Structures are given as C-alpha cells and as structure tokens.
PDB file of C-alpha atoms in Angstrom:
ATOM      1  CA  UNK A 265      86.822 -70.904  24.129  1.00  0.00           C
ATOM      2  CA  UNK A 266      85.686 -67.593  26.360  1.00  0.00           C
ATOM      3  CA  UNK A 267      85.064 -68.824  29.679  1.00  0.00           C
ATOM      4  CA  UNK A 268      83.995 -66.209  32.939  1.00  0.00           C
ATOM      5  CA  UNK A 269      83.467 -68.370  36.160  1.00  0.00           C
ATOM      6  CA  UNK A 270      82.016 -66.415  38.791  1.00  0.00           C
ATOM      7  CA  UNK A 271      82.288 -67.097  42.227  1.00  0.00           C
ATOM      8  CA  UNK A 272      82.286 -65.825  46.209  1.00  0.00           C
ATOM      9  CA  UNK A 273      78.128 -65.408  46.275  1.00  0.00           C
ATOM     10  CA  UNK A 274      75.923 -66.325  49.103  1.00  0.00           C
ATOM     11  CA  UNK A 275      73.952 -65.115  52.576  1.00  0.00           C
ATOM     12  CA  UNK A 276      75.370 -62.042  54.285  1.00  0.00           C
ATOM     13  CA  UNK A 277      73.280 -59.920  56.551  1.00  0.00           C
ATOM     14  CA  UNK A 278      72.538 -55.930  55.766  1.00  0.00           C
ATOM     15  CA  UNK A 279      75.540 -53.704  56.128  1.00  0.00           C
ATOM     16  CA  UNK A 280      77.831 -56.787  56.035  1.00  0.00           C
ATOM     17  CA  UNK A 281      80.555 -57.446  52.852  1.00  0.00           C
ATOM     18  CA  UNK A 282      80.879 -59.995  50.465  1.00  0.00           C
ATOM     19  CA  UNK A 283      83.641 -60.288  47.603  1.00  0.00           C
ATOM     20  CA  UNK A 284      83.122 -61.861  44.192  1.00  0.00           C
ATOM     21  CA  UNK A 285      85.549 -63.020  41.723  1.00  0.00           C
ATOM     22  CA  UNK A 286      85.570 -63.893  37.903  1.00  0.00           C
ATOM     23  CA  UNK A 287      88.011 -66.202  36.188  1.00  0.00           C
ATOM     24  CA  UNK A 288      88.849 -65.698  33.148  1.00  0.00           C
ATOM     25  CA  UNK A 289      89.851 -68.024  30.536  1.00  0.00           C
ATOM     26  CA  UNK A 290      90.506 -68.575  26.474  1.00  0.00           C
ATOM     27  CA  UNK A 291      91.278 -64.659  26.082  1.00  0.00           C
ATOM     28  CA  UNK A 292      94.205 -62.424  26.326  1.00  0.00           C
ATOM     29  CA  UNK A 293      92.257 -61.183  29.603  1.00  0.00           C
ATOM     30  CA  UNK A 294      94.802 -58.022  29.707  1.00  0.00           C
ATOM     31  CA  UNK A 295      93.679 -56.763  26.677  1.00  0.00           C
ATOM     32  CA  UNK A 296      89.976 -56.384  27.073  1.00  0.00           C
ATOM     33  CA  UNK A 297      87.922 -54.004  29.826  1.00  0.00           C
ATOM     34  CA  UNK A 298      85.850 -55.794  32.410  1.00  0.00           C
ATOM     35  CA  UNK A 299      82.223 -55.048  33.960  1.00  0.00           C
ATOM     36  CA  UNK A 300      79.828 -56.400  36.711  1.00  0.00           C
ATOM     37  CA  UNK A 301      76.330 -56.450  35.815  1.00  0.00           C
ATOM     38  CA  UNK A 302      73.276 -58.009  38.046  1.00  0.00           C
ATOM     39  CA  UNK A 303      69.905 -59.160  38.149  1.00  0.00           C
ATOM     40  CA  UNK A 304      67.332 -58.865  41.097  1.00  0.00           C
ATOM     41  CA  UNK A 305      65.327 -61.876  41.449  1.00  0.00           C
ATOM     42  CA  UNK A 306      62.819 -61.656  38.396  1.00  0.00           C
ATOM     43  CA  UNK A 307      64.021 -58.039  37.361  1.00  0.00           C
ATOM     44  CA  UNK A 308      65.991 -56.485  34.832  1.00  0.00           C
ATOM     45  CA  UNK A 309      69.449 -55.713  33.992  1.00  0.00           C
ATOM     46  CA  UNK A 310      71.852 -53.392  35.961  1.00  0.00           C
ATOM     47  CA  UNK A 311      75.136 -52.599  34.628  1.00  0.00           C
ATOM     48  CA  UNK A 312      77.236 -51.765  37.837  1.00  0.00           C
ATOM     49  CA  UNK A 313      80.790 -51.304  37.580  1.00  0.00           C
ATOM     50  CA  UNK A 314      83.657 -51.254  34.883  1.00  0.00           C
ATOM     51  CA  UNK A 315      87.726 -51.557  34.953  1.00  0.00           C
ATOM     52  CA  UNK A 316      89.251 -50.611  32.009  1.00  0.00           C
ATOM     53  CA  UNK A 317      91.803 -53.604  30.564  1.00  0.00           C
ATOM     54  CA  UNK A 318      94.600 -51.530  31.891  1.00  0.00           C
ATOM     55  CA  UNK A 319      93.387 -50.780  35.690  1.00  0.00           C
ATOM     56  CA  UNK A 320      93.355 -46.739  34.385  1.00  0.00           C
ATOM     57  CA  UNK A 321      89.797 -46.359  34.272  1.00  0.00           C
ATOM     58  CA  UNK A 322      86.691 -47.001  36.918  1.00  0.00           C
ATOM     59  CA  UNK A 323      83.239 -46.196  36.918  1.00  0.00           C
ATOM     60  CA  UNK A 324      80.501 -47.308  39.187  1.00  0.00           C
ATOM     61  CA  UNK A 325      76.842 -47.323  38.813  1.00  0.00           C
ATOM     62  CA  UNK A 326      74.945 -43.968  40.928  1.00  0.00           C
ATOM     63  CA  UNK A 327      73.475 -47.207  43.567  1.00  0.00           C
ATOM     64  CA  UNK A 328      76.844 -48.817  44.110  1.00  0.00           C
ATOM     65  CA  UNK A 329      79.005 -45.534  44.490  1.00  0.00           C
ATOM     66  CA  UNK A 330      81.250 -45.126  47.454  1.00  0.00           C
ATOM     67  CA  UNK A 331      80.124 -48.988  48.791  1.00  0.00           C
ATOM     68  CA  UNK A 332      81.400 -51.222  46.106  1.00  0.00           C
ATOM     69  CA  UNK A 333      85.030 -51.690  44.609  1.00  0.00           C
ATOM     70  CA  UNK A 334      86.346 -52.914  41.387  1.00  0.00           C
ATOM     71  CA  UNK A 335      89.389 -54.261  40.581  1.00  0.00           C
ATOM     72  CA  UNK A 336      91.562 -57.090  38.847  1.00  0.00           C
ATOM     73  CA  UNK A 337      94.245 -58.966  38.640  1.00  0.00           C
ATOM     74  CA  UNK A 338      95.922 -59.510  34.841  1.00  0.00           C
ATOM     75  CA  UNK A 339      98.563 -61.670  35.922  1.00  0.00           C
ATOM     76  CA  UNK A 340      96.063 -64.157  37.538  1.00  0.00           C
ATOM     77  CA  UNK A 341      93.033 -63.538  34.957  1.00  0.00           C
ATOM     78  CA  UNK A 342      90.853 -62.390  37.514  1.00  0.00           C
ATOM     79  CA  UNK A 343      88.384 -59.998  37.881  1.00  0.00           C
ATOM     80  CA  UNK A 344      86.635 -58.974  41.914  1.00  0.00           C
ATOM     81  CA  UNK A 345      84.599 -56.875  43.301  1.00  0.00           C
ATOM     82  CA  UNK A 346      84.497 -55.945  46.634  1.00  0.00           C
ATOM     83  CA  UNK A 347      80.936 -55.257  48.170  1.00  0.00           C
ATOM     84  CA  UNK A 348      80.649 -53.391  51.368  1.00  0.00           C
ATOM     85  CA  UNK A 349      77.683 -52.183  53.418  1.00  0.00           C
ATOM     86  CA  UNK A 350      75.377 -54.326  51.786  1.00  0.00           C
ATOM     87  CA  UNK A 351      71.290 -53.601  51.526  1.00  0.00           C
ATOM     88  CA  UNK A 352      68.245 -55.896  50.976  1.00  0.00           C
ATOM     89  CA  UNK A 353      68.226 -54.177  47.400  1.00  0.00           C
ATOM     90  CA  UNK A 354      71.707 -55.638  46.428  1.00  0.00           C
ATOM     91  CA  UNK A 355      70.563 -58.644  46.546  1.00  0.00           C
ATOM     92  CA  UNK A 356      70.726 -60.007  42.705  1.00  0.00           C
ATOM     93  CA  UNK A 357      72.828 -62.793  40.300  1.00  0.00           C
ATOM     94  CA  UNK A 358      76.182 -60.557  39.579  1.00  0.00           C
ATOM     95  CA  UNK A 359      77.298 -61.605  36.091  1.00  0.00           C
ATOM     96  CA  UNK A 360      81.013 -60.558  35.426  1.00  0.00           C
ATOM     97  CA  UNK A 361      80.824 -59.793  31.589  1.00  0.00           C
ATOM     98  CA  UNK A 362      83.644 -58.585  29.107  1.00  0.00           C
ATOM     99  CA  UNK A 363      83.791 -55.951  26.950  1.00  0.00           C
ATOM    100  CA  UNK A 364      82.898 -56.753  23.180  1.00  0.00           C
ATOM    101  CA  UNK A 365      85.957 -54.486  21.217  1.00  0.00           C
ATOM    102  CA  UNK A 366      89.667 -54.962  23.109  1.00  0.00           C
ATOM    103  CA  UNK A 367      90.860 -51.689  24.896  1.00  0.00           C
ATOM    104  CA  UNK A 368      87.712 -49.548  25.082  1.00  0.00           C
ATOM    105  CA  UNK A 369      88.383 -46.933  27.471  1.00  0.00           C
ATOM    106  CA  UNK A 370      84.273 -46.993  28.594  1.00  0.00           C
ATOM    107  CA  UNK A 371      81.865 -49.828  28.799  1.00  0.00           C
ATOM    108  CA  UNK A 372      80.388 -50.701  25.644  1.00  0.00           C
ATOM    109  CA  UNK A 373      78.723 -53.673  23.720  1.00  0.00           C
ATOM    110  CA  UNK A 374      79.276 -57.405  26.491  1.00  0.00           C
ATOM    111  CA  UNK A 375      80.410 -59.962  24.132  1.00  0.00           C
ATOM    112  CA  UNK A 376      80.620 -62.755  27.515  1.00  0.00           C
ATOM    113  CA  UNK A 377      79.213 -63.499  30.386  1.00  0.00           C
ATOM    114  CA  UNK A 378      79.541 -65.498  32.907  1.00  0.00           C
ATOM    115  CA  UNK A 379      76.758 -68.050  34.437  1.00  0.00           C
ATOM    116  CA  UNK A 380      76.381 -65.272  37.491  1.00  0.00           C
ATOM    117  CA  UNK A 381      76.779 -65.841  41.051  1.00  0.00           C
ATOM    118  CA  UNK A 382      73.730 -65.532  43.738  1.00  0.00           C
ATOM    119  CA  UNK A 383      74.495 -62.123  46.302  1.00  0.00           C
ATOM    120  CA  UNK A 384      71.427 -62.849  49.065  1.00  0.00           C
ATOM    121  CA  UNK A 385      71.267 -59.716  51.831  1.00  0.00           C
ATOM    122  CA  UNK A 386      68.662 -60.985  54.054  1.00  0.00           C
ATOM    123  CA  UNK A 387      68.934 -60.970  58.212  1.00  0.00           C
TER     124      UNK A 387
ATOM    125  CA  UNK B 225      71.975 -40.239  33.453  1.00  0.00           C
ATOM    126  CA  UNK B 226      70.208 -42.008  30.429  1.00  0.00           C
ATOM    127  CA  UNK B 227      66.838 -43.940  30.381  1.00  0.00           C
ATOM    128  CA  UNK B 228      65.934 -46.605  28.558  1.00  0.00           C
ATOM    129  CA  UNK B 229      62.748 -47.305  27.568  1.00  0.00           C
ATOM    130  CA  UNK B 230      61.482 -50.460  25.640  1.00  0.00           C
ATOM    131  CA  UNK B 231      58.430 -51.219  24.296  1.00  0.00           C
ATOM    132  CA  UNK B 232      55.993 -53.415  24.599  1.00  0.00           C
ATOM    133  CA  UNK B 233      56.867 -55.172  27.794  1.00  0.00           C
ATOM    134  CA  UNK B 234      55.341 -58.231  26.856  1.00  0.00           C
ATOM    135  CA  UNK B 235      54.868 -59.562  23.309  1.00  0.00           C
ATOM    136  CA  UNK B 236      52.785 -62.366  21.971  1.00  0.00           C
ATOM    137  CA  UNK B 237      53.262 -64.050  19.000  1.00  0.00           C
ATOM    138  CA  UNK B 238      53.535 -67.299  16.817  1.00  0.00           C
ATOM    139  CA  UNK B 239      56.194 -69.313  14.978  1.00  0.00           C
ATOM    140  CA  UNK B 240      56.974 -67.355  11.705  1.00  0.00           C
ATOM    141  CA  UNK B 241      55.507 -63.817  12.667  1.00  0.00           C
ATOM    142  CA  UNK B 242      57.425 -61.096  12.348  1.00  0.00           C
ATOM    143  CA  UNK B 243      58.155 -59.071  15.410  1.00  0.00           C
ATOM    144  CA  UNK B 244      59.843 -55.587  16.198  1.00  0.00           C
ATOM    145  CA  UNK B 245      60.594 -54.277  19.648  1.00  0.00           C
ATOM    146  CA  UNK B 246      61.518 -50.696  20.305  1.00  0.00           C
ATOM    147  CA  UNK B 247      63.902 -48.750  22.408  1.00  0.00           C
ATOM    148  CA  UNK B 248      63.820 -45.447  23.203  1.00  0.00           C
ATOM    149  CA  UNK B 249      67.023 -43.422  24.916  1.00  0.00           C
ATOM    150  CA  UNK B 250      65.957 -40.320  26.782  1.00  0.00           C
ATOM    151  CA  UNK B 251      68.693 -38.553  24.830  1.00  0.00           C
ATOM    152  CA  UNK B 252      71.147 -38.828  21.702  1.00  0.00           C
ATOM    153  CA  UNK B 253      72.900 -41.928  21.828  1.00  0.00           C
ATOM    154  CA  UNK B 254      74.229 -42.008  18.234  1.00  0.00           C
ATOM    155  CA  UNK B 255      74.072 -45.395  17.313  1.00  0.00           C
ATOM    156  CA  UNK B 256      76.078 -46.798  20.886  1.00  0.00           C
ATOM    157  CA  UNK B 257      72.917 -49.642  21.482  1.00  0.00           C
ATOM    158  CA  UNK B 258      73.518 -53.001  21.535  1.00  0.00           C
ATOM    159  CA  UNK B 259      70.377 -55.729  21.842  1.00  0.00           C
ATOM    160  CA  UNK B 260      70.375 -59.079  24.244  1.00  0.00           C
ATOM    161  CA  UNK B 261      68.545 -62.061  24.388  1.00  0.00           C
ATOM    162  CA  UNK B 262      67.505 -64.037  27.641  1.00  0.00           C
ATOM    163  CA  UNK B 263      66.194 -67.362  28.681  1.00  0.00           C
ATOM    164  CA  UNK B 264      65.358 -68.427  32.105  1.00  0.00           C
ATOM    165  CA  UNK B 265      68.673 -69.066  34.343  1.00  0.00           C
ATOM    166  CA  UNK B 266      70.423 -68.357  31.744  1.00  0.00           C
ATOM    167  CA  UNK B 267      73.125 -65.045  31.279  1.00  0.00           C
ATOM    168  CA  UNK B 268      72.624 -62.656  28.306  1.00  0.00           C
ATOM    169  CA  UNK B 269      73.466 -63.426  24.673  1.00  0.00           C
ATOM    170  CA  UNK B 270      74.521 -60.125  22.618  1.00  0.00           C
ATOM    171  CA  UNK B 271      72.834 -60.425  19.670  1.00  0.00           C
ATOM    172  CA  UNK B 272      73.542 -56.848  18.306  1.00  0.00           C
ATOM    173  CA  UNK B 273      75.907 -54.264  18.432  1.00  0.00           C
ATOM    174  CA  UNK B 274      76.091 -50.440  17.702  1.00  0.00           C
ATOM    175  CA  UNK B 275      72.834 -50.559  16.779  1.00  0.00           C
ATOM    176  CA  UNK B 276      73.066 -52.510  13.831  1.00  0.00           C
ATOM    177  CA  UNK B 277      75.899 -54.936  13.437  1.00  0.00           C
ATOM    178  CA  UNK B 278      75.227 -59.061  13.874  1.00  0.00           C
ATOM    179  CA  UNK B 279      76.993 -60.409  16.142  1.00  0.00           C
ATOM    180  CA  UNK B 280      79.512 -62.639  15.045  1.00  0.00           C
ATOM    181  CA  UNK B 281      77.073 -66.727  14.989  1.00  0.00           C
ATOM    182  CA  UNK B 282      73.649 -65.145  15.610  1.00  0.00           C
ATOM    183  CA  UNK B 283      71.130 -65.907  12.794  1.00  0.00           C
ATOM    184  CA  UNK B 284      70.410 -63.707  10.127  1.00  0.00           C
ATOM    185  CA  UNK B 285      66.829 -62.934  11.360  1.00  0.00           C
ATOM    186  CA  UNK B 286      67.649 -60.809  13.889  1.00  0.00           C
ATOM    187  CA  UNK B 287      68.235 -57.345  12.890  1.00  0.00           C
ATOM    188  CA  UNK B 288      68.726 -53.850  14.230  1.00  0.00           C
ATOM    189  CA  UNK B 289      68.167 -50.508  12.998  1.00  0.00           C
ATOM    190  CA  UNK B 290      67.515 -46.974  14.481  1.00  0.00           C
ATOM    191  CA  UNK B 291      70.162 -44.355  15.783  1.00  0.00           C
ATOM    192  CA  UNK B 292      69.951 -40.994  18.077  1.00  0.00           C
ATOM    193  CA  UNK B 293      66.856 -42.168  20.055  1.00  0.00           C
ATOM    194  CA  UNK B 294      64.826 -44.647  18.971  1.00  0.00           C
ATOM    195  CA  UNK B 295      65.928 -47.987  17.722  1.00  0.00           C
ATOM    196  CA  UNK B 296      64.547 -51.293  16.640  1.00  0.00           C
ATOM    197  CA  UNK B 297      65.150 -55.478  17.040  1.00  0.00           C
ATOM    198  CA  UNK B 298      63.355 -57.043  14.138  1.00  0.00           C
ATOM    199  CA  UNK B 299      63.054 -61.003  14.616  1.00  0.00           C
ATOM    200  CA  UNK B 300      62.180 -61.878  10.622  1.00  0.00           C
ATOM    201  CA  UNK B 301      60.684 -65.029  10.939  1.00  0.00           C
ATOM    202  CA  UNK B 302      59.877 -65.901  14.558  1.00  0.00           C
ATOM    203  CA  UNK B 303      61.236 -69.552  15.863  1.00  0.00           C
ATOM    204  CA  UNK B 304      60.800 -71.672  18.457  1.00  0.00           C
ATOM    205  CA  UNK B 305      64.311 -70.843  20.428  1.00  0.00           C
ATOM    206  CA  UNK B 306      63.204 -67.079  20.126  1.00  0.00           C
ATOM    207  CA  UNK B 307      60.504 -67.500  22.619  1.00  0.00           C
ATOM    208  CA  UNK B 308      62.945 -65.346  25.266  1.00  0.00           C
ATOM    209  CA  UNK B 309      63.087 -61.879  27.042  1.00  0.00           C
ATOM    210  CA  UNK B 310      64.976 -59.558  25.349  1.00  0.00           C
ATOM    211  CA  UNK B 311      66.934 -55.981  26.539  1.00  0.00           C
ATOM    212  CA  UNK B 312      68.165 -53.369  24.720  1.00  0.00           C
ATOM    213  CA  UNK B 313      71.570 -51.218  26.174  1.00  0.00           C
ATOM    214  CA  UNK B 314      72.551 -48.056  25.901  1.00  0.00           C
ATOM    215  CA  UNK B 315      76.225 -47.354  26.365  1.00  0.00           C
ATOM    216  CA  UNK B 316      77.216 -43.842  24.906  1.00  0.00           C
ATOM    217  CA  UNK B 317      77.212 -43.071  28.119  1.00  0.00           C
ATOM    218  CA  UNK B 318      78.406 -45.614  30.579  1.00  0.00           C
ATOM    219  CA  UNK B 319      75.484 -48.617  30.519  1.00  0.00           C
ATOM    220  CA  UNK B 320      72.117 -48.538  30.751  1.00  0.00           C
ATOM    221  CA  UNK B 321      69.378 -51.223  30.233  1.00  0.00           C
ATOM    222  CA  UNK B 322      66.168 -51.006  29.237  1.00  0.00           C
ATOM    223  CA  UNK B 323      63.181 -52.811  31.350  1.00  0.00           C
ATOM    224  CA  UNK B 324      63.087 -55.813  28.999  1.00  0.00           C
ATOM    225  CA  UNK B 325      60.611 -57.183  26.683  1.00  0.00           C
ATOM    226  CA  UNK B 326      59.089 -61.193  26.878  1.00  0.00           C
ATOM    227  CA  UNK B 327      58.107 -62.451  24.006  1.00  0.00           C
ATOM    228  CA  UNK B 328      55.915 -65.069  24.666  1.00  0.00           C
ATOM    229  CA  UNK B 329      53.838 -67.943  22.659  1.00  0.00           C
ATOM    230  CA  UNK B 330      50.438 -66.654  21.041  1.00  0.00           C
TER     231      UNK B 330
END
C-alpha cells in the first residue's frame, strides 16, 4: 500500500524557516517524481514545487521562487522541503503528493497524497 | 503562466442528477488535465487523468471529456459520497489548479 507521511509543520514567526519531510512507503520511491502542493485555510489548491525521481529536474511555483528548496533522499524514501523567509501568506496544509506515471521529467497527473502537514506563519 | 478557470463555483444538486463542471485553461493544454475530488480534512483523490482516463478504482460515473481549452467532469448519477469539492489541474505546463467547485445538497 502507497503511504506519504508528512511531517515538520507548526508555528514559526514571519521571515523565520521551517522544514517538512514526506515518508514514503509501499513504492519503488526512486522511480517516481515528487511534488509539494498546499492549501490556505479554506482555499484552493497550489501546486508548489517538483523533484524529478532522479534529483535532475526542479521547478518551483512563481510565489515560492528563490525562498523555498526541494529536495530528497532515495536511499531513505524521503522527500523535504526547506522553507525560508516565511510570510503570513505561506501559511497552508503542505501535502507531499507523487507523480501518477514513473519517471516523468515534469509534474503531471498526483496519483498520492499524503494527509498534509499544518505550516502556521503568525507573530 | 496558465489559468484555470472552473465553473460554477458552487453547485447544487440531488441524489441521481446528473452534473457537469467545466474547466477552462487560458491556453492550449492538449488534453494534460487531470480532475480531483475533496472532502473536508481530507487530501485530494485523482479521479481523472489526461483529460479522460478513470483512474484506476474510481466508479464508472465519473467521466471526463474536453481537450485544448475547455474540458468537462460529468458525475452520471449523483450519490451521496459525491457531495464534495472538486478541482480540475492543468499540467502541460508545470501545475495549475483551478478555484474549485462544491457541490452541495439541493
């Protein structure tokens, strides 16, 4: 069975950094590309970052760019991301959520996701 | 970058009606959509992919069509586990959602 487990969430203040992780289980994790997607409180989906399966290929959302970093781990099944100079506006469940086909070398169709984890930026 | 547009936002309706959401891209997106379902607390379910395809234990009443720019979810025969929000994604082009639409009880 799939399984992403999210964790690292919680308070930070504004301009302060936060890292999540993903745990992935019940897949060849190495084979598939990875994304972060999140959810302000009683809002809609925003996809914000992707790692392709083989670390090659990173893209960030426009409102992330240059403050957030992507990356994983295929010998430990883990996916992060690194969050730095955080805003009020990040605030939002992250879901880490794989790809759909194995190997695509862009985001595409997310087969899984995880249950999210809670990113509060508040002072 | 590419916009997403669904429509309506909200959507009421009864057990057994028929109902069809749209989704419009603000440019060509060939047929790279996929459709996702979502309860309260809950993460999103894929429900279709590239615009058309079932994904792989979700009931035969959903159904997408549509490609280039305007596509379609069709829910058959509406039932009481439908009653969700639903979002359409674009991803010819990195990913974008759309707003969402609620579908709600008439």
């Amino acid at each position: 069975e799939v399984q992403l487990v999210e964790s690292g969430g919680g308070l930070v203040q504004p301009g302060g950094s936060l890292r999540l992780s993903c745990a992935a289980s019940g897949f060849s994790f190495s084979t598939y590309s990875m994304n972060w997607v999140r959810q302000a409180p009683g809002k809609g989906l925003e996809w914000v970052s992707y790692i392709s399966s083989n670390i090659n290929t990173i893209y960030y959302a426009d409102s992330v760019k240059g403050r957030f970093t992507i990356s994983r781990d295929n010998a430990k099944n883990s996916l992060y991301l690194q969050m730095n100079s955080l805003r009020d506006e990040d605030t939002a469940v992250y879901y880490c959520a794989r790809d759909r086909p194995p190997r695509s070398s862009t985001p595409a169709s997310f087969g899984y996701w995880g249950q999210g984890t809670l990113v509060t930026v508040s002072s | 970058d590419i916009q997403m547009t669904q429509s309506p936002s909200t959507l009421s309706a009864s057990v057994g009606d028929r109902v069809t959401i749209t989704c419009r891209a603000s440019q060509s997106i060939s047929s790279w959509l996929a459709w996702y379902q979502q309860k309260p607390g809950r993460a999103p379910k894929l429900l279709i992919y590239k615009a058309s395809s079932l994904e792989s234990g979700v009931p035969s009443r959903f159904s997408g069509s549509g490609s280039g720019t305007e596509f379609t979810l069709t829910i058959s025969s509406l039932q009481p586990d439908d009653f969700a929000t639903y979002y359409c994604q674009q991803y010819n082009s990195l990913g974008t959602f759309g707003q969402g639409t609620k579908v709600e009880i008439k």
